[in-house]
Coordinates of N, CA and C in Angstrom, one line a residue:
Chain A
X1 N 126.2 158.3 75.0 CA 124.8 158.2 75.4 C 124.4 159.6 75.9
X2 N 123.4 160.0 75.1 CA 123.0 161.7 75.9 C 122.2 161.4 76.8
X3 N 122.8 162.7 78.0 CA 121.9 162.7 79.2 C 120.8 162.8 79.4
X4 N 120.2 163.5 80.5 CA 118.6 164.0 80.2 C 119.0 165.8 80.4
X5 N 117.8 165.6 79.3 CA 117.8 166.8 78.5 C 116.1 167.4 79.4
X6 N 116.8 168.7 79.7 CA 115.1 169.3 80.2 C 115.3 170.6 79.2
X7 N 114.2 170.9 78.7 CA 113.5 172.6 78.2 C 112.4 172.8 78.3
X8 N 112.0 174.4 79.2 CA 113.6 174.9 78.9 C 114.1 175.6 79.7
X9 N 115.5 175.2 79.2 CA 116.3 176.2 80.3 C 115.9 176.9 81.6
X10 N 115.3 178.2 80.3 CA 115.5 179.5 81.5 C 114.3 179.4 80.8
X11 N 113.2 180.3 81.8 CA 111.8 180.5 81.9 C 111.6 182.1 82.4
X12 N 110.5 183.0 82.1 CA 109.4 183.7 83.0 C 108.8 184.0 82.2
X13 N 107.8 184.2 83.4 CA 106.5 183.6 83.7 C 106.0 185.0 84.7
X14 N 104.5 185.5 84.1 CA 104.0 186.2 85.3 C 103.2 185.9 86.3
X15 N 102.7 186.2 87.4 CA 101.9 185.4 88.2 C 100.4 185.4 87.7
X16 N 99.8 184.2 87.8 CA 99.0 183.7 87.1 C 99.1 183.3 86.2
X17 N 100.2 183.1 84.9 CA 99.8 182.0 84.0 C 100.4 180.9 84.5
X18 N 100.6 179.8 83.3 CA 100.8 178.3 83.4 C 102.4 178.1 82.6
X19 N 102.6 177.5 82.8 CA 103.8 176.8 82.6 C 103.9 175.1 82.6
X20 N 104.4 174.9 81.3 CA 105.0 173.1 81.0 C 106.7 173.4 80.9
X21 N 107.1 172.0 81.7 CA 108.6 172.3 81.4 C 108.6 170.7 81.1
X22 N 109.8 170.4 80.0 CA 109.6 168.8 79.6 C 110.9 168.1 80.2
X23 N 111.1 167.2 79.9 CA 112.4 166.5 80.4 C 112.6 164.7 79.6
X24 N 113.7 164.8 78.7 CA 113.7 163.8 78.3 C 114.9 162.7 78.7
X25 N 114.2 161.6 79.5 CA 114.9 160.8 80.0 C 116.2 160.1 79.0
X26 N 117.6 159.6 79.9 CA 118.2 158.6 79.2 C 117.4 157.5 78.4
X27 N 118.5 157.1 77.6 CA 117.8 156.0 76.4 C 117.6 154.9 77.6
X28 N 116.4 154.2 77.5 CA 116.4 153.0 78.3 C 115.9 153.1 79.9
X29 N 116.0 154.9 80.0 CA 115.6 154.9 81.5 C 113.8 155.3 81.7
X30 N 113.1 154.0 82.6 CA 111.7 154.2 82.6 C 111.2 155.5 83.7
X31 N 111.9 155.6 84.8 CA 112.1 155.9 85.8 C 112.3 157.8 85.7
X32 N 111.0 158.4 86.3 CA 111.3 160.4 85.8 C 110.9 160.9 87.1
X33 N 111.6 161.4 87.7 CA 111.2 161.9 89.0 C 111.5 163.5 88.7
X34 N 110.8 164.4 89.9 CA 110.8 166.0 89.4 C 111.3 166.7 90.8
X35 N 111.8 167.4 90.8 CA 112.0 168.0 91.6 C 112.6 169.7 92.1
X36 N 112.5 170.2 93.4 CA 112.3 171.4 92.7 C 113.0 172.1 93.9
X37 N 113.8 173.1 93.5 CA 114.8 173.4 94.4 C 114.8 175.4 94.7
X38 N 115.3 175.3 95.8 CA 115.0 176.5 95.9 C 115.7 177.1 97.1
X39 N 116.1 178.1 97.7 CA 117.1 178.7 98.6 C 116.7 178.4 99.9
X40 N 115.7 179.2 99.8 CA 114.4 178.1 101.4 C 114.4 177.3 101.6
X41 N 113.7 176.2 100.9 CA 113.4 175.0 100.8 C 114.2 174.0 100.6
X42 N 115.3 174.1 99.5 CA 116.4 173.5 99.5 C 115.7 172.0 98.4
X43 N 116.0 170.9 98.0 CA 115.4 170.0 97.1 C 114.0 169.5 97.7
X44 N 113.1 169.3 97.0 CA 111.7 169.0 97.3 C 111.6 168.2 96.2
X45 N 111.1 166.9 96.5 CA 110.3 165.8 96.0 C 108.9 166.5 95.4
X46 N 108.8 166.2 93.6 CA 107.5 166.7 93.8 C 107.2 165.6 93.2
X47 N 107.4 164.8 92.0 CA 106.4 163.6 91.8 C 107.7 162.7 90.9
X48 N 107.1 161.1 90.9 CA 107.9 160.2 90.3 C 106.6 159.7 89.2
X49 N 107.2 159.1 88.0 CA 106.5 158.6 86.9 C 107.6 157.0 86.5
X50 N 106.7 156.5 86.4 CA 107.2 155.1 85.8 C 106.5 154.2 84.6
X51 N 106.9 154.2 83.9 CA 105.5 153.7 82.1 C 104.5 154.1 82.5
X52 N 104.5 155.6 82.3 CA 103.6 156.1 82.6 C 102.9 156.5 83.2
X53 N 103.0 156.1 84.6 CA 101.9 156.2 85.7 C 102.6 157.0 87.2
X54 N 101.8 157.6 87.5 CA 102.6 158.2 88.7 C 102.6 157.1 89.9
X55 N 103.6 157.5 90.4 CA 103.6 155.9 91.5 C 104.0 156.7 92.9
X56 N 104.6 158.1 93.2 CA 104.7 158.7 94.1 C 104.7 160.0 94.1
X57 N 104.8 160.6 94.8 CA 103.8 162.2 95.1 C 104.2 163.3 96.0
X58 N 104.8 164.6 95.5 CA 105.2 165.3 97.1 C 104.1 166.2 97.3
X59 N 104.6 166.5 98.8 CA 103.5 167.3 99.1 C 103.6 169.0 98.6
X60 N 102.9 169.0 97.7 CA 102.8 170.3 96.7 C 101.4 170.3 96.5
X61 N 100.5 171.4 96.0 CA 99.2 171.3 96.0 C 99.1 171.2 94.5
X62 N 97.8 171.1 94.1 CA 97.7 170.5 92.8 C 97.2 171.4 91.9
X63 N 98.5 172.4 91.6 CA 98.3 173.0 90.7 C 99.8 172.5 89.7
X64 N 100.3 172.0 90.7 CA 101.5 171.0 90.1 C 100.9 169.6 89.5
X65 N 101.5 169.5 88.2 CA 100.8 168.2 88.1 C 102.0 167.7 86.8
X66 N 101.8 166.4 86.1 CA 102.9 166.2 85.4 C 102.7 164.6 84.7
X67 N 102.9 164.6 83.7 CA 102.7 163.2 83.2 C 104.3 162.5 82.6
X68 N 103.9 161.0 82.1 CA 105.0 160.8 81.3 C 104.1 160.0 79.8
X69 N 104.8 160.2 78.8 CA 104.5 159.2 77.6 C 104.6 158.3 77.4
X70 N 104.6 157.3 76.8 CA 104.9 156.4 76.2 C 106.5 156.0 76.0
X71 N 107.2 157.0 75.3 CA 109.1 157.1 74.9 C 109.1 156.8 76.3
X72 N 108.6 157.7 77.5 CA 109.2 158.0 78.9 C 110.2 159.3 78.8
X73 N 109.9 160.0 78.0 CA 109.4 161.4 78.1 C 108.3 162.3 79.1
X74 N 108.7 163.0 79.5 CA 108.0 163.6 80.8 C 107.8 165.3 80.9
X75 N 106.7 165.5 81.4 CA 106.5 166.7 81.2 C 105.5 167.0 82.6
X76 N 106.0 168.6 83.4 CA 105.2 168.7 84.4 C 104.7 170.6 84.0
X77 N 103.6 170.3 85.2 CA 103.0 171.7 84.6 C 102.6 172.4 86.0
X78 N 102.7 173.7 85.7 CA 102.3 174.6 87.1 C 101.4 175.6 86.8
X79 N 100.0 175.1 86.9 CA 99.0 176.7 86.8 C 99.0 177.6 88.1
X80 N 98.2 178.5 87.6 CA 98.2 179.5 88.1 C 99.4 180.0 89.0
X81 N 100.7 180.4 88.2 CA 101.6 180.7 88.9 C 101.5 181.6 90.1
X82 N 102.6 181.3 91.0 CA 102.8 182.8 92.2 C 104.1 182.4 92.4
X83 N 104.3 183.9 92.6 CA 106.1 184.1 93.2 C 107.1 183.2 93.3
X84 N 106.5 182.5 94.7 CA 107.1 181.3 95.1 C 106.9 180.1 94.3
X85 N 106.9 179.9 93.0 CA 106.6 178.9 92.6 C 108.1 179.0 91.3
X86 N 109.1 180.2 91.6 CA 110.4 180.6 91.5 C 111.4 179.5 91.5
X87 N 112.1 179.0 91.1 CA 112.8 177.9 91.4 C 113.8 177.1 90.3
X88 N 114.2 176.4 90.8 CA 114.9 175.3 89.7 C 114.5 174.1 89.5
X89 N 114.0 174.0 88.5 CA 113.0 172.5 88.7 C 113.9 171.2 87.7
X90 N 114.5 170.3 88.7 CA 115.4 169.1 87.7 C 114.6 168.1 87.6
X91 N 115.1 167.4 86.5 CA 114.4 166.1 86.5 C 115.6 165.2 86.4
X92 N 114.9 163.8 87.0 CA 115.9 163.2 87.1 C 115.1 162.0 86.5
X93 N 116.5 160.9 85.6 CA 116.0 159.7 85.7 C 116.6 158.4 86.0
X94 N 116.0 157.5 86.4 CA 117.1 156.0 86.7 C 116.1 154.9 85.4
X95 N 117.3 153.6 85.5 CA 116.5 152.7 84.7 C 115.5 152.6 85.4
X96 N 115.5 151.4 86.0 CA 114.1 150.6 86.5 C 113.5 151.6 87.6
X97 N 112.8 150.8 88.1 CA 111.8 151.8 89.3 C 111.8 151.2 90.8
X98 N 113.0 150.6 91.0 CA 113.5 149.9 92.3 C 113.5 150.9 93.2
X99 N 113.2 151.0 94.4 CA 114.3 151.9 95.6 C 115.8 152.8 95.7
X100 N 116.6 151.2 94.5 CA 118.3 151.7 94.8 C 118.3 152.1 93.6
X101 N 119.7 152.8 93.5 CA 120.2 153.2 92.3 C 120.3 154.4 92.1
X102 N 121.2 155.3 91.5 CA 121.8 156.3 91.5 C 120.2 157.0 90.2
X103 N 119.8 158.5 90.7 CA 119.3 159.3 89.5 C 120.7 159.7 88.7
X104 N 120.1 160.0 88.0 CA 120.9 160.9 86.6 C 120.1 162.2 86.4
X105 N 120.6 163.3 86.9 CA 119.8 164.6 87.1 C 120.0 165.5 85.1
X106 N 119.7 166.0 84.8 CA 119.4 167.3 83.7 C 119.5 168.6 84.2
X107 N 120.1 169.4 83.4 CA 120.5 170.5 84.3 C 119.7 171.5 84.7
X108 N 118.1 171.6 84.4 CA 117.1 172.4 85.2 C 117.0 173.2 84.6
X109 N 115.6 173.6 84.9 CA 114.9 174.6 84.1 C 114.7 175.7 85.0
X110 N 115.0 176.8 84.8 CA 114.9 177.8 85.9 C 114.3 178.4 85.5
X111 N 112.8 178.9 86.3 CA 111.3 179.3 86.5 C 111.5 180.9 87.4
X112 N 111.6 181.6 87.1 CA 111.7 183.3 87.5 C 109.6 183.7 87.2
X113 N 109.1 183.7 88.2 CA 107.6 184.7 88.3 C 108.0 185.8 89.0
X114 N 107.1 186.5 88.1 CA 107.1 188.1 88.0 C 106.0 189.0 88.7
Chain B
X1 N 109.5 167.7 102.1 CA 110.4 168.1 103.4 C 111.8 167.7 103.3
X2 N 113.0 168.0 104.7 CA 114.0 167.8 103.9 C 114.3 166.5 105.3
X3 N 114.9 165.4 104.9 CA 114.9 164.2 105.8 C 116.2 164.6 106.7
X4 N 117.4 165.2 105.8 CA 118.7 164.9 106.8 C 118.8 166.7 107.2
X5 N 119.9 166.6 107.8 CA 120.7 168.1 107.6 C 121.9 167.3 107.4
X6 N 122.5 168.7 106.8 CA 123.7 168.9 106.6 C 125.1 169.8 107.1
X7 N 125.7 169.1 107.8 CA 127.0 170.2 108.4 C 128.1 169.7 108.0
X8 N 129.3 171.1 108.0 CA 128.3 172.4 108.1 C 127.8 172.9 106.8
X9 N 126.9 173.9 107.3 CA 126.6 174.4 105.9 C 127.2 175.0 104.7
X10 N 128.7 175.6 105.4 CA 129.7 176.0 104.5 C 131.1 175.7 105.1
X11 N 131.8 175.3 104.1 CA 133.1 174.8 104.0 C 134.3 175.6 103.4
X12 N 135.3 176.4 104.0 CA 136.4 176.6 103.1 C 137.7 176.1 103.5
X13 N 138.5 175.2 102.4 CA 140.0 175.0 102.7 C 140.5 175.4 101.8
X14 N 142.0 174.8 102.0 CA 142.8 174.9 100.6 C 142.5 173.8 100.1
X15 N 143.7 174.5 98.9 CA 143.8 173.1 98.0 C 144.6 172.1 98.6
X16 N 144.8 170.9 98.5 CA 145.3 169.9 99.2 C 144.5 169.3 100.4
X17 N 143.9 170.6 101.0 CA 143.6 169.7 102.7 C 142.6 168.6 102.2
X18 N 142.3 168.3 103.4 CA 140.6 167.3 103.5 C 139.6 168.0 103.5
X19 N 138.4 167.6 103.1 CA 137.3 168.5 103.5 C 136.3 167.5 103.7
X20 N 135.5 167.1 105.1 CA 134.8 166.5 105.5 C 133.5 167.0 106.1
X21 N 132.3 166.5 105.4 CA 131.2 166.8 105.6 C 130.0 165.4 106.0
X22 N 129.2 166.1 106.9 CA 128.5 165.3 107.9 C 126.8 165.4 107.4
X23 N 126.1 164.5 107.2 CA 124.8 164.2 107.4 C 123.9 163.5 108.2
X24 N 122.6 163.8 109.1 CA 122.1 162.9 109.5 C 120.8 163.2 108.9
X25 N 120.4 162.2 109.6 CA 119.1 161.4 108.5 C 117.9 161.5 110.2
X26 N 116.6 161.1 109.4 CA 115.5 160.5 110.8 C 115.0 159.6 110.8
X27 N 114.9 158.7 109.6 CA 114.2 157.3 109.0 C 115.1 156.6 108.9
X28 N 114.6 155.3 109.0 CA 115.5 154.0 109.0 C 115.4 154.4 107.3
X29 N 116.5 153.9 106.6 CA 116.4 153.8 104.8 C 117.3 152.9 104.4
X30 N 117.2 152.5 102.9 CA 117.4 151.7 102.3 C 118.9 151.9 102.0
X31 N 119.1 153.1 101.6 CA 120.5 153.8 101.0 C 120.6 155.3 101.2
X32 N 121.6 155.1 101.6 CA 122.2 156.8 101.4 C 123.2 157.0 100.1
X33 N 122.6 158.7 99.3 CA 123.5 158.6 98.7 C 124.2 160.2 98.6
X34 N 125.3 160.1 97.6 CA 126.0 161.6 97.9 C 126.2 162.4 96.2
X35 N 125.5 163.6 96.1 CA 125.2 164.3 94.9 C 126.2 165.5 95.0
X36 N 127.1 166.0 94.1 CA 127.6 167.3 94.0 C 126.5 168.4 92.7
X37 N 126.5 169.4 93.0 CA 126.0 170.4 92.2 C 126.7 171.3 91.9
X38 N 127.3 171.7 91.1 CA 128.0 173.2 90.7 C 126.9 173.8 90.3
X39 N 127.3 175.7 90.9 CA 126.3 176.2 91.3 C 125.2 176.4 90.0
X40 N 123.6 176.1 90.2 CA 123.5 176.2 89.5 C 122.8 175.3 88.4
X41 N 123.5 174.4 88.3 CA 123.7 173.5 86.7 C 123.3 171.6 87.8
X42 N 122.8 171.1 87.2 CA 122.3 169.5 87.7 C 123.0 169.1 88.7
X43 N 122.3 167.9 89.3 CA 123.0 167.3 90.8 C 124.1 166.1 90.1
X44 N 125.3 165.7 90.4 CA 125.8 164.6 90.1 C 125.8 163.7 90.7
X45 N 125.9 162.1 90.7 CA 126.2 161.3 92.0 C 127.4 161.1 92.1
X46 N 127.6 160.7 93.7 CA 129.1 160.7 93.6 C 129.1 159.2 93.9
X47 N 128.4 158.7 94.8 CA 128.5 157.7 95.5 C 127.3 157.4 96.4
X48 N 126.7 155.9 96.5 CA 125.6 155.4 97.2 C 126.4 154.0 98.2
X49 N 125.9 154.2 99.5 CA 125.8 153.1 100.1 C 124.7 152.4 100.8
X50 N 124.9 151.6 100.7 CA 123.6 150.9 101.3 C 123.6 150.8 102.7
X51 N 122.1 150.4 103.5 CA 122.2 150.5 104.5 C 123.0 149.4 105.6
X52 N 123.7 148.4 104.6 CA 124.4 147.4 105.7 C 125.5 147.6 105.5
X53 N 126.2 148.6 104.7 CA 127.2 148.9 104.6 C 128.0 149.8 105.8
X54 N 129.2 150.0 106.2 CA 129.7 150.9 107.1 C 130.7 152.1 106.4
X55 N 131.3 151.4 105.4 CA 132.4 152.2 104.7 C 132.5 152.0 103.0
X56 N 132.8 153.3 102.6 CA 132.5 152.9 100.9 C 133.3 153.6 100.3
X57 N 134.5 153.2 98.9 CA 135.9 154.4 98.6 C 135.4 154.7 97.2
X58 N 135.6 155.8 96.9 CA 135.5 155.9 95.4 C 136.9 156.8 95.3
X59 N 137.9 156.6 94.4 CA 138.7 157.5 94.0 C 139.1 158.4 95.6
X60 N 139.2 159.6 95.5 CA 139.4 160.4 96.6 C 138.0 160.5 97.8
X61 N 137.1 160.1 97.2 CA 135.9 160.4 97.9 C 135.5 158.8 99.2
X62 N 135.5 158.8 99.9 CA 135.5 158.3 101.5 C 134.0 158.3 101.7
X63 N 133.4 157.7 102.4 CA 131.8 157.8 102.8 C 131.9 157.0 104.3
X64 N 130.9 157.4 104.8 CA 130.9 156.1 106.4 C 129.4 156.4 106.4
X65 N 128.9 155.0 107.1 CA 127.2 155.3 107.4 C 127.1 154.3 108.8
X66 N 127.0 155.2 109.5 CA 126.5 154.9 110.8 C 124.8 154.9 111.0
X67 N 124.3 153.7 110.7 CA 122.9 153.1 111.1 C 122.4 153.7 112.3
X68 N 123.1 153.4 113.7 CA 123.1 153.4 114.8 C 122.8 155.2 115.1
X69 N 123.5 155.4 114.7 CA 123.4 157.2 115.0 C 122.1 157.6 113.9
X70 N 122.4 157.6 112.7 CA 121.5 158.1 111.7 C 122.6 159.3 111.0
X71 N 123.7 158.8 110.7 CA 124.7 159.5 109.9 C 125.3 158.8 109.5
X72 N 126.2 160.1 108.4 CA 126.9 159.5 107.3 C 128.3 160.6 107.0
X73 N 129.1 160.4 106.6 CA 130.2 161.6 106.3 C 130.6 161.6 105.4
X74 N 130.8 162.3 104.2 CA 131.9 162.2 103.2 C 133.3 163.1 103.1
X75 N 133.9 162.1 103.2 CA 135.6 163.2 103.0 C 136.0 163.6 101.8
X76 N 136.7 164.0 101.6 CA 137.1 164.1 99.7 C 138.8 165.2 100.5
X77 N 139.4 164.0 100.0 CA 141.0 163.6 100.5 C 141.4 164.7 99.5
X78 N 142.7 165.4 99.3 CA 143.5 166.0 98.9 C 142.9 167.0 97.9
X79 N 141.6 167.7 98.3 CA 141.3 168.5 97.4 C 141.9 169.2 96.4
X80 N 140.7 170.3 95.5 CA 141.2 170.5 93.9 C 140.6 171.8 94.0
X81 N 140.6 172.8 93.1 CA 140.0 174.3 92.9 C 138.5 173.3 92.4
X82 N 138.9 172.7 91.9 CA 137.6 171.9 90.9 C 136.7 171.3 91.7
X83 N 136.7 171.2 93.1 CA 136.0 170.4 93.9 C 134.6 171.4 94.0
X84 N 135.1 172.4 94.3 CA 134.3 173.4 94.6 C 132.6 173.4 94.1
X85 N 132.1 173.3 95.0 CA 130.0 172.9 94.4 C 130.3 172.6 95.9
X86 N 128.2 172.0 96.2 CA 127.4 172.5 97.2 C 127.3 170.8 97.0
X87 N 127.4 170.4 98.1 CA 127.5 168.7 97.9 C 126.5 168.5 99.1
X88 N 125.4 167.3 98.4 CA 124.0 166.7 99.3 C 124.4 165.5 99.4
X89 N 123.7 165.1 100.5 CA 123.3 164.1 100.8 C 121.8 163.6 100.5
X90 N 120.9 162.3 100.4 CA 120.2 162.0 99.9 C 119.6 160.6 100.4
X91 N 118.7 160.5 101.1 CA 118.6 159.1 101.7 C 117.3 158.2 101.1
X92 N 117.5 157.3 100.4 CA 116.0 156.5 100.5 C 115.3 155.7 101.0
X93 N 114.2 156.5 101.9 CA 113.7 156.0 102.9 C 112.6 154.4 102.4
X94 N 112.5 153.7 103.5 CA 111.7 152.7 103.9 C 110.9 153.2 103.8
X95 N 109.8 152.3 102.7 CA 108.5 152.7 102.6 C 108.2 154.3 101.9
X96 N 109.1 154.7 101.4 CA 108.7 156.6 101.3 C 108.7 156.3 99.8
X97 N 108.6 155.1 98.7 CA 108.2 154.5 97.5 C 109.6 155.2 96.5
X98 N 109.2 155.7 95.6 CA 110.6 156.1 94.9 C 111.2 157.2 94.8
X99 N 111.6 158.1 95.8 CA 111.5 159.2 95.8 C 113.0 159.5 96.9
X100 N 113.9 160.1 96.4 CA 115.2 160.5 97.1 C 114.7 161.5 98.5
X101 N 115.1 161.6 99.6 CA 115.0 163.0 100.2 C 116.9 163.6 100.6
X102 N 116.3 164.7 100.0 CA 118.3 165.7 100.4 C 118.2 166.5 101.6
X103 N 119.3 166.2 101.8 CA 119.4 167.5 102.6 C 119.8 168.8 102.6
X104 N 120.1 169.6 103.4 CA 120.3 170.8 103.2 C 121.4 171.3 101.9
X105 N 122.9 170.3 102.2 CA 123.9 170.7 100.9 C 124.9 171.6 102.0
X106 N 126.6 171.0 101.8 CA 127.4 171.8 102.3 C 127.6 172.3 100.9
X107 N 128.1 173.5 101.3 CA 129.0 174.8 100.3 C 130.3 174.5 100.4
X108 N 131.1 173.7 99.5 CA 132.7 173.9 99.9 C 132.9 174.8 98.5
X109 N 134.0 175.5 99.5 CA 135.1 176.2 98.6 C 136.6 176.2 98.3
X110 N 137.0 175.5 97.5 CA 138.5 174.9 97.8 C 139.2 176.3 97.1
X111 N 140.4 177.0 97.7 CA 141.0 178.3 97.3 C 141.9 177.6 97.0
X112 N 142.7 178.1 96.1 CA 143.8 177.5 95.4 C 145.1 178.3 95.8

């Protein structure tokens, strides 16, 4: 069974443009959560998706934003980049969309702004 | 934000010893759970307990969750060079909808 798959990889980016990074969930998992890691900060919740719909939300301002498809394929996006918007961004996904249950993380797309 | 900390922040033993690491949390939650990362490359889980649980074994890996305090510990018995990654903690809170919070992450380094 292949894991979740994010591209891509490795990224840069200068400050001010935009950036999509995608992430494609396990077979069967509805469940795409994003998150975004960083030496400061350390893991940050930025949004959860479930058939489709966003159902939870970190506090990031909304230049972050991120949908899922239909498959449950998922894709997030960051305009107008700045510096700090540097990072490792994973996706993670579980089956259903309960509380419990382990994610299953992808190994991250690493975002370098210039 | 980040819900727990984690101590300590860095860890070195040998190979063989124990290496035990501590989390606390601020919110009552549902589950705690425990992710390794090699540096770098995706989180893995290692192990989740729930909140009525006190004690949980996987293989070498040990867990305790003390409700009462707002912690949790994981041991990892007879360490390996292979152990080596930044290992989180992760709690899911009551009411915080579907969304993990980690904590900081110890650094172990097992020397061989």
């Amino acid at each position: 069974k292949a894991g979740v798959t994010q591209t891509p990889r490795y990224l840069i980016k200068t400050r001010g443009q935009q950036v999509t990074l995608s992430c494609s969930p396990i077979s069967g998992h509805r469940s795409v959560s994003w998150y975004q890691q960083t030496p400061g900060q350390g893991l940050q919740f930025l949004f959860e998706y479930f058939s489709e719909t966003q159902r939870n939300k970190g506090n990031f301002p909304g230049r972050f934003s991120g949908r899922q498809f239909s498959n449950s394929r998922s894709e997030m996006n960051v305009s107008t980049l700045e510096l700090g918007d540097s990072a490792l961004y994973l996706c993670a996904s579980r089956k259903q969309g309960g509380n419990t249950g382990e994610l299953f993380f992808g190994e991250g797309s690493r975002l370098t702004v210039l | 934000s980040q819900q727990g900390e984690e101590d300590p922040q860095a860890l070195s033993i040998q190979e063989g010893e124990n290496a035990t690491m501590n989390c606390s949390y601020k919110t009552s939650i549902n589950n705690l759970q425990w992710y390794r990362q090699n540096s770098g490359r995706g989180l893995v889980h290692l192990i989740l307990i729930r909140s009525n649980e006190r004690e949980k074994h996987s293989g070498r890996l040990r867990v305790t969750l003390d409700t009462s305090k707002k912690s949790s510990s994981l041991l990892i018995t007879a360490s390996r060079a292979a152990d080596t990654a930044s290992y989180f903690c992760a709690t899911d809170e009551n009411n915080a909808g579907n969304m993990l919070t980690f904590g900081g992450g110890t650094r172990l380094m097992v020397k061989p």
